[in-house]
PDB file of C-alpha atoms in Angstrom:
ATOM      1  CA  MET A  16     109.610   4.049 -84.520  1.00  0.00           C
ATOM      2  CA  PHE A  17     107.476   2.090 -81.807  1.00  0.00           C
ATOM      3  CA  MET A  18     104.278   1.315 -82.214  1.00  0.00           C
ATOM      4  CA  LYS A  19     102.188   4.077 -80.452  1.00  0.00           C
ATOM      5  CA  GLU A  20      98.299   2.680 -78.440  1.00  0.00           C
ATOM      6  CA  PHE A  21      95.474   4.998 -79.511  1.00  0.00           C
ATOM      7  CA  LYS A  22      91.636   4.785 -77.478  1.00  0.00           C
ATOM      8  CA  TYR A  23      89.134   5.807 -76.104  1.00  0.00           C
ATOM      9  CA  SER A  24      88.362   7.259 -72.498  1.00  0.00           C
ATOM     10  CA  LEU A  25      86.313   5.412 -70.643  1.00  0.00           C
ATOM     11  CA  PHE A  26      83.229   7.597 -70.736  1.00  0.00           C
ATOM     12  CA  ALA A  27      84.128   7.442 -75.397  1.00  0.00           C
ATOM     13  CA  LYS A  28      83.862   3.657 -74.793  1.00  0.00           C
ATOM     14  CA  LEU A  29      80.222   3.358 -72.698  1.00  0.00           C
ATOM     15  CA  VAL A  30      78.438   5.342 -74.749  1.00  0.00           C
ATOM     16  CA  TYR A  31      80.472   3.391 -79.063  1.00  0.00           C
ATOM     17  CA  ARG A  32      79.529   0.201 -77.269  1.00  0.00           C
ATOM     18  CA  PHE A  33      76.570  -0.069 -74.553  1.00  0.00           C
ATOM     19  CA  ALA A  34      74.577   3.762 -74.864  1.00  0.00           C
ATOM     20  CA  ASN A  35      71.610   1.741 -77.304  1.00  0.00           C
ATOM     21  CA  LEU A  36      70.439  -0.406 -74.657  1.00  0.00           C
ATOM     22  CA  PRO A  37      68.788   1.833 -72.541  1.00  0.00           C
ATOM     23  CA  VAL A  38      67.523   3.913 -75.376  1.00  0.00           C
ATOM     24  CA  SER A  39      66.649   1.139 -77.608  1.00  0.00           C
ATOM     25  CA  LEU A  40      63.988  -0.591 -74.270  1.00  0.00           C
ATOM     26  CA  ILE A  41      62.550   3.434 -73.084  1.00  0.00           C
ATOM     27  CA  LEU A  42      61.834   3.044 -77.426  1.00  0.00           C
ATOM     28  CA  PHE A  43      60.286  -1.103 -77.062  1.00  0.00           C
ATOM     29  CA  ILE A  44      59.155  -0.120 -74.014  1.00  0.00           C
ATOM     30  CA  HIS A  45      56.878   3.386 -75.423  1.00  0.00           C
ATOM     31  CA  LEU A  46      55.995   0.730 -78.648  1.00  0.00           C
ATOM     32  CA  ILE A  47      54.643  -1.735 -76.779  1.00  0.00           C
ATOM     33  CA  TYR A  48      52.394   1.491 -75.569  1.00  0.00           C
ATOM     34  CA  SER A  49      51.199   2.986 -78.835  1.00  0.00           C
ATOM     35  CA  LEU A  50      50.850  -0.243 -79.299  1.00  0.00           C
ATOM     36  CA  ALA A  51      48.316  -1.346 -77.020  1.00  0.00           C
ATOM     37  CA  GLY A  52      47.159   2.265 -77.351  1.00  0.00           C
ATOM     38  CA  VAL A  53      45.943   1.665 -81.653  1.00  0.00           C
ATOM     39  CA  ARG A  54      43.270   0.135 -80.547  1.00  0.00           C
ATOM     40  CA  TYR A  55      41.504   3.443 -78.540  1.00  0.00           C
ATOM     41  CA  SER A  56      43.282   6.069 -81.279  1.00  0.00           C
ATOM     42  CA  GLY A  57      43.973   5.369 -85.055  1.00  0.00           C
ATOM     43  CA  TYR A  58      46.515   8.322 -84.205  1.00  0.00           C
ATOM     44  CA  PHE A  59      48.963   5.678 -81.457  1.00  0.00           C
ATOM     45  CA  ILE A  60      50.175   3.649 -85.189  1.00  0.00           C
ATOM     46  CA  ILE A  61      52.078   7.212 -85.698  1.00  0.00           C
ATOM     47  CA  SER A  62      54.250   6.720 -83.213  1.00  0.00           C
ATOM     48  CA  VAL A  63      54.704   2.946 -83.293  1.00  0.00           C
ATOM     49  CA  ILE A  64      55.781   3.934 -86.600  1.00  0.00           C
ATOM     50  CA  ILE A  65      58.350   6.248 -85.424  1.00  0.00           C
ATOM     51  CA  ASN A  66      59.714   4.331 -82.926  1.00  0.00           C
ATOM     52  CA  ILE A  67      60.201   0.923 -84.935  1.00  0.00           C
ATOM     53  CA  MET A  68      62.776   2.823 -87.888  1.00  0.00           C
ATOM     54  CA  LEU A  69      63.742   4.767 -84.619  1.00  0.00           C
ATOM     55  CA  ILE A  70      65.567   1.612 -83.014  1.00  0.00           C
ATOM     56  CA  ILE A  71      66.260  -0.025 -86.747  1.00  0.00           C
ATOM     57  CA  LEU A  72      68.338   3.115 -86.806  1.00  0.00           C
ATOM     58  CA  ILE A  73      69.807   3.334 -83.346  1.00  0.00           C
ATOM     59  CA  ASN A  74      71.365  -0.256 -83.802  1.00  0.00           C
ATOM     60  CA  ARG A  75      72.395  -0.298 -87.506  1.00  0.00           C
ATOM     61  CA  PHE A  76      74.107   2.482 -86.718  1.00  0.00           C
ATOM     62  CA  TYR A  77      75.506   0.795 -82.288  1.00  0.00           C
ATOM     63  CA  PHE A  78      76.010  -2.918 -85.326  1.00  0.00           C
ATOM     64  CA  LYS A  79      78.426  -1.311 -86.983  1.00  0.00           C
ATOM     65  CA  MET A  80      79.987  -0.046 -84.817  1.00  0.00           C
ATOM     66  CA  TYR A  81      80.547  -2.611 -83.611  1.00  0.00           C
ATOM     67  CA  LYS A  82      81.343  -4.533 -87.152  1.00  0.00           C
ATOM     68  CA  TYR A  83      84.254  -1.408 -87.842  1.00  0.00           C
ATOM     69  CA  PHE A  84      85.658   0.122 -85.040  1.00  0.00           C
ATOM     70  CA  PRO A  85      87.662  -0.525 -82.375  1.00  0.00           C
ATOM     71  CA  HIS A  86      88.152   0.585 -79.242  1.00  0.00           C
ATOM     72  CA  LYS A  87      92.209  -0.065 -78.628  1.00  0.00           C
ATOM     73  CA  ILE A  88      94.265   1.500 -81.329  1.00  0.00           C
ATOM     74  CA  SER A  89      98.639   0.739 -81.909  1.00  0.00           C
ATOM     75  CA  ALA A  90     100.629   2.285 -84.895  1.00  0.00           C
ATOM     76  CA  ASP A  91     103.301   3.100 -86.114  1.00  0.00           C
ATOM     77  CA  ASN A  92     105.455   3.395 -90.060  1.00  0.00           C
ATOM     78  CA  SER A  93     104.308   0.301 -91.047  1.00  0.00           C
ATOM     79  CA  LYS A  94     101.330  -0.528 -90.041  1.00  0.00           C
ATOM     80  CA  ILE A  95      98.104   0.123 -87.847  1.00  0.00           C
ATOM     81  CA  ILE A  96      97.014  -2.820 -85.325  1.00  0.00           C
ATOM     82  CA  CYS A  97      93.217  -2.657 -84.411  1.00  0.00           C
ATOM     83  CA  THR A  98      91.925  -4.685 -81.090  1.00  0.00           C
ATOM     84  CA  ASP A  99      89.279  -4.875 -79.149  1.00  0.00           C
ATOM     85  CA  PHE A 100      86.586  -4.711 -81.103  1.00  0.00           C
ATOM     86  CA  LEU A 101      83.163  -5.466 -79.115  1.00  0.00           C
ATOM     87  CA  ASN A 102      84.205  -9.533 -81.100  1.00  0.00           C
ATOM     88  CA  LYS A 103      87.036  -9.853 -78.913  1.00  0.00           C
ATOM     89  CA  GLU A 104      88.805 -12.313 -80.876  1.00  0.00           C
ATOM     90  CA  LYS A 105      88.705  -9.821 -83.947  1.00  0.00           C
ATOM     91  CA  LYS A 106      92.312  -8.838 -84.911  1.00  0.00           C
ATOM     92  CA  LEU A 107      93.375  -6.711 -88.347  1.00  0.00           C
ATOM     93  CA  VAL A 108      96.471  -5.485 -89.540  1.00  0.00           C
ATOM     94  CA  ILE A 109      97.024  -2.783 -91.708  1.00  0.00           C
ATOM     95  CA  SER A 110      99.881  -1.963 -93.897  1.00  0.00           C
ATOM     96  CA  HIS A 111      99.867   1.704 -94.739  1.00  0.00           C
ATOM     97  CA  SER A 112     100.637   0.756 -97.906  1.00  0.00           C
ATOM     98  CA  SER A 113      98.008  -1.408 -98.446  1.00  0.00           C
ATOM     99  CA  ILE A 114      95.758   1.797 -97.672  1.00  0.00           C
ATOM    100  CA  LYS A 115      93.892   2.550-100.504  1.00  0.00           C
ATOM    101  CA  LYS A 116      90.556   4.360 -99.328  1.00  0.00           C
ATOM    102  CA  ILE A 117      89.860   7.106 -96.099  1.00  0.00           C
ATOM    103  CA  THR A 118      86.597   8.574 -96.668  1.00  0.00           C
ATOM    104  CA  GLY A 119      84.285  10.157 -93.773  1.00  0.00           C
ATOM    105  CA  GLY A 120      85.294  13.261 -91.715  1.00  0.00           C
ATOM    106  CA  ILE A 121      87.853  16.437 -92.420  1.00  0.00           C
ATOM    107  CA  PHE A 122      87.767  14.436 -95.691  1.00  0.00           C
ATOM    108  CA  SER A 123      83.646  14.397 -95.831  1.00  0.00           C
ATOM    109  CA  LYS A 124      83.618  18.626 -94.703  1.00  0.00           C
ATOM    110  CA  ASN A 125      82.262  16.829 -91.132  1.00  0.00           C
ATOM    111  CA  ALA A 126      85.183  17.346 -88.689  1.00  0.00           C
ATOM    112  CA  GLY A 127      82.107  15.404 -86.222  1.00  0.00           C
ATOM    113  CA  ARG A 128      81.673  12.202 -88.349  1.00  0.00           C
ATOM    114  CA  PRO A 129      84.108   9.121 -88.282  1.00  0.00           C
ATOM    115  CA  ILE A 130      87.093   8.707 -90.815  1.00  0.00           C
ATOM    116  CA  TYR A 131      86.572   5.147 -92.747  1.00  0.00           C
ATOM    117  CA  ILE A 132      89.899   3.185 -94.015  1.00  0.00           C
ATOM    118  CA  THR A 133      89.492   0.957 -95.958  1.00  0.00           C
ATOM    119  CA  ASP A 134      93.282  -1.404 -97.593  1.00  0.00           C
ATOM    120  CA  SER A 135      93.444  -3.474-100.662  1.00  0.00           C
ATOM    121  CA  GLU A 136      92.171  -6.393 -98.624  1.00  0.00           C
ATOM    122  CA  GLY A 137      88.682  -4.796 -98.651  1.00  0.00           C
ATOM    123  CA  ASN A 138      89.535  -4.875 -94.468  1.00  0.00           C
ATOM    124  CA  MET A 139      87.487  -1.488 -92.868  1.00  0.00           C
ATOM    125  CA  ILE A 140      88.148  -0.090 -89.433  1.00  0.00           C
ATOM    126  CA  GLY A 141      86.456   3.322 -88.530  1.00  0.00           C
ATOM    127  CA  ILE A 142      88.037   5.832 -85.710  1.00  0.00           C
ATOM    128  CA  GLN A 143      86.114   8.979 -84.235  1.00  0.00           C
ATOM    129  CA  PRO A 144      87.144  11.579 -83.192  1.00  0.00           C
ATOM    130  CA  HIS A 145      86.503  11.366 -80.068  1.00  0.00           C
ATOM    131  CA  LEU A 146      89.940   8.681 -79.988  1.00  0.00           C
ATOM    132  CA  LYS A 147      92.217   9.678 -77.359  1.00  0.00           C
ATOM    133  CA  ASP A 148      95.115  11.838 -79.536  1.00  0.00           C
ATOM    134  CA  PHE A 149      92.995  11.086 -82.018  1.00  0.00           C
ATOM    135  CA  ASN A 150      95.228  13.855 -84.983  1.00  0.00           C
ATOM    136  CA  LYS A 151      97.954  12.076 -83.578  1.00  0.00           C
ATOM    137  CA  LEU A 152      96.887   9.640 -85.109  1.00  0.00           C
ATOM    138  CA  LEU A 153      96.193  10.937 -88.193  1.00  0.00           C
ATOM    139  CA  THR A 154      98.547  12.240 -89.184  1.00  0.00           C
ATOM    140  CA  ILE A 155     100.988   8.916 -88.424  1.00  0.00           C
ATOM    141  CA  ILE A 156      98.670   7.223 -90.898  1.00  0.00           C
ATOM    142  CA  LEU A 157      98.660  10.576 -94.401  1.00  0.00           C
ATOM    143  CA  SER A 158     102.413  10.343 -93.214  1.00  0.00           C
ATOM    144  CA  ASN A 159     103.517   6.392 -94.248  1.00  0.00           C
ATOM    145  CA  ILE A 160     100.160   6.298 -97.627  1.00  0.00           C
ATOM    146  CA  ASN A 161     100.820   6.111-100.666  1.00  0.00           C
ATOM    147  CA  LYS A 162     101.551   9.153-102.524  1.00  0.00           C
ATOM    148  CA  PRO A 163      98.776   9.531-104.883  1.00  0.00           C
ATOM    149  CA  LEU A 164      95.750   8.680-101.626  1.00  0.00           C
ATOM    150  CA  TYR A 165      97.663  11.340 -99.859  1.00  0.00           C
ATOM    151  CA  ASP A 166      97.235  14.014-102.879  1.00  0.00           C
ATOM    152  CA  GLU A 167      94.199  13.046-102.637  1.00  0.00           C
ATOM    153  CA  LEU A 168      93.079  13.717 -99.824  1.00  0.00           C
ATOM    154  CA  LEU A 169      95.156  16.935 -99.843  1.00  0.00           C
ATOM    155  CA  GLU A 170      92.721  17.820-102.535  1.00  0.00           C
ATOM    156  CA  LYS A 171      90.138  17.336-100.610  1.00  0.00           C
ATOM    157  CA  LEU A 172      91.094  18.949 -97.860  1.00  0.00           C
ATOM    158  CA  LYS A 173      91.856  22.318 -99.958  1.00  0.00           C
ATOM    159  CA  THR A 174      88.452  22.218-101.761  1.00  0.00           C
ATOM    160  CA  SER A 175      86.337  21.640 -98.412  1.00  0.00           C
ATOM    161  CA  THR A 176      88.307  24.472 -96.881  1.00  0.00           C
ATOM    162  CA  LYS A 177      87.249  26.597 -99.188  1.00  0.00           C
ATOM    163  CA  ALA A 178      83.775  25.949 -99.553  1.00  0.00           C
ATOM    164  CA  PHE A 179      84.197  26.726 -95.762  1.00  0.00           C
ATOM    165  CA  ASP A 180      85.698  29.522 -95.730  1.00  0.00           C
ATOM    166  CA  LYS A 181      83.123  30.559 -98.975  1.00  0.00           C
ATOM    167  CA  LYS A 182      80.692  30.384 -95.751  1.00  0.00           C
ATOM    168  CA  GLU A 183      81.721  32.392 -93.402  1.00  0.00           C
ATOM    169  CA  LYS A 184      82.931  34.983 -95.079  1.00  0.00           C
ATOM    170  CA  ILE A 185      78.720  34.978 -96.950  1.00  0.00           C
ATOM    171  CA  ASN A 186      78.254  34.958 -92.932  1.00  0.00           C
ATOM    172  CA  ASN A 187      80.377  38.015 -91.724  1.00  0.00           C
ATOM    173  CA  LYS A 188      78.485  39.692 -94.155  1.00  0.00           C
ATOM    174  CA  LYS A 189      75.299  40.042 -93.151  1.00  0.00           C
ATOM    175  CA  PRO A 190      74.058  42.560 -92.107  1.00  0.00           C
ATOM    176  CA  ALA A 191      74.058  43.100 -87.590  1.00  0.00           C
ATOM    177  CA  LYS A 192      70.401  43.395 -86.288  1.00  0.00           C
TER     178      LYS A 192
END
């Protein structure tokens, strides 16, 4: 099979790479004003603490994205080639047979979260569901991983589907007002 290429849209790529910059700048400016306000009222310390926590959380999330999320993924029946990280020279090749763990996303009962793939060498990549043809990439990966891992992931999907069905039944039994 030939290599199929998967990329994020331009908008998603911009958000995943640079959205933290204006948000951090705004939070930093607000932090400066809050620090100045502490002289006049002790209540501004709450704003200072919240701003610092938000700056740390947002940038920690983005540093993780810079490290683990490629913006260009090529896959075939034998391997996944990940390029276009924030570090342009970084290139990661993961063989389907060396994948030992897939977590997150639909396997953690939340389809909106990213999927993390870890190989036997400890390399990890993340894939956001906003990737163009995300389901096709996931199909390629799942159809080529080893059988025990596939069975484990299938069991996770079944249990999450049962939990979702149970929740739907409970919500549908509520009387209408």
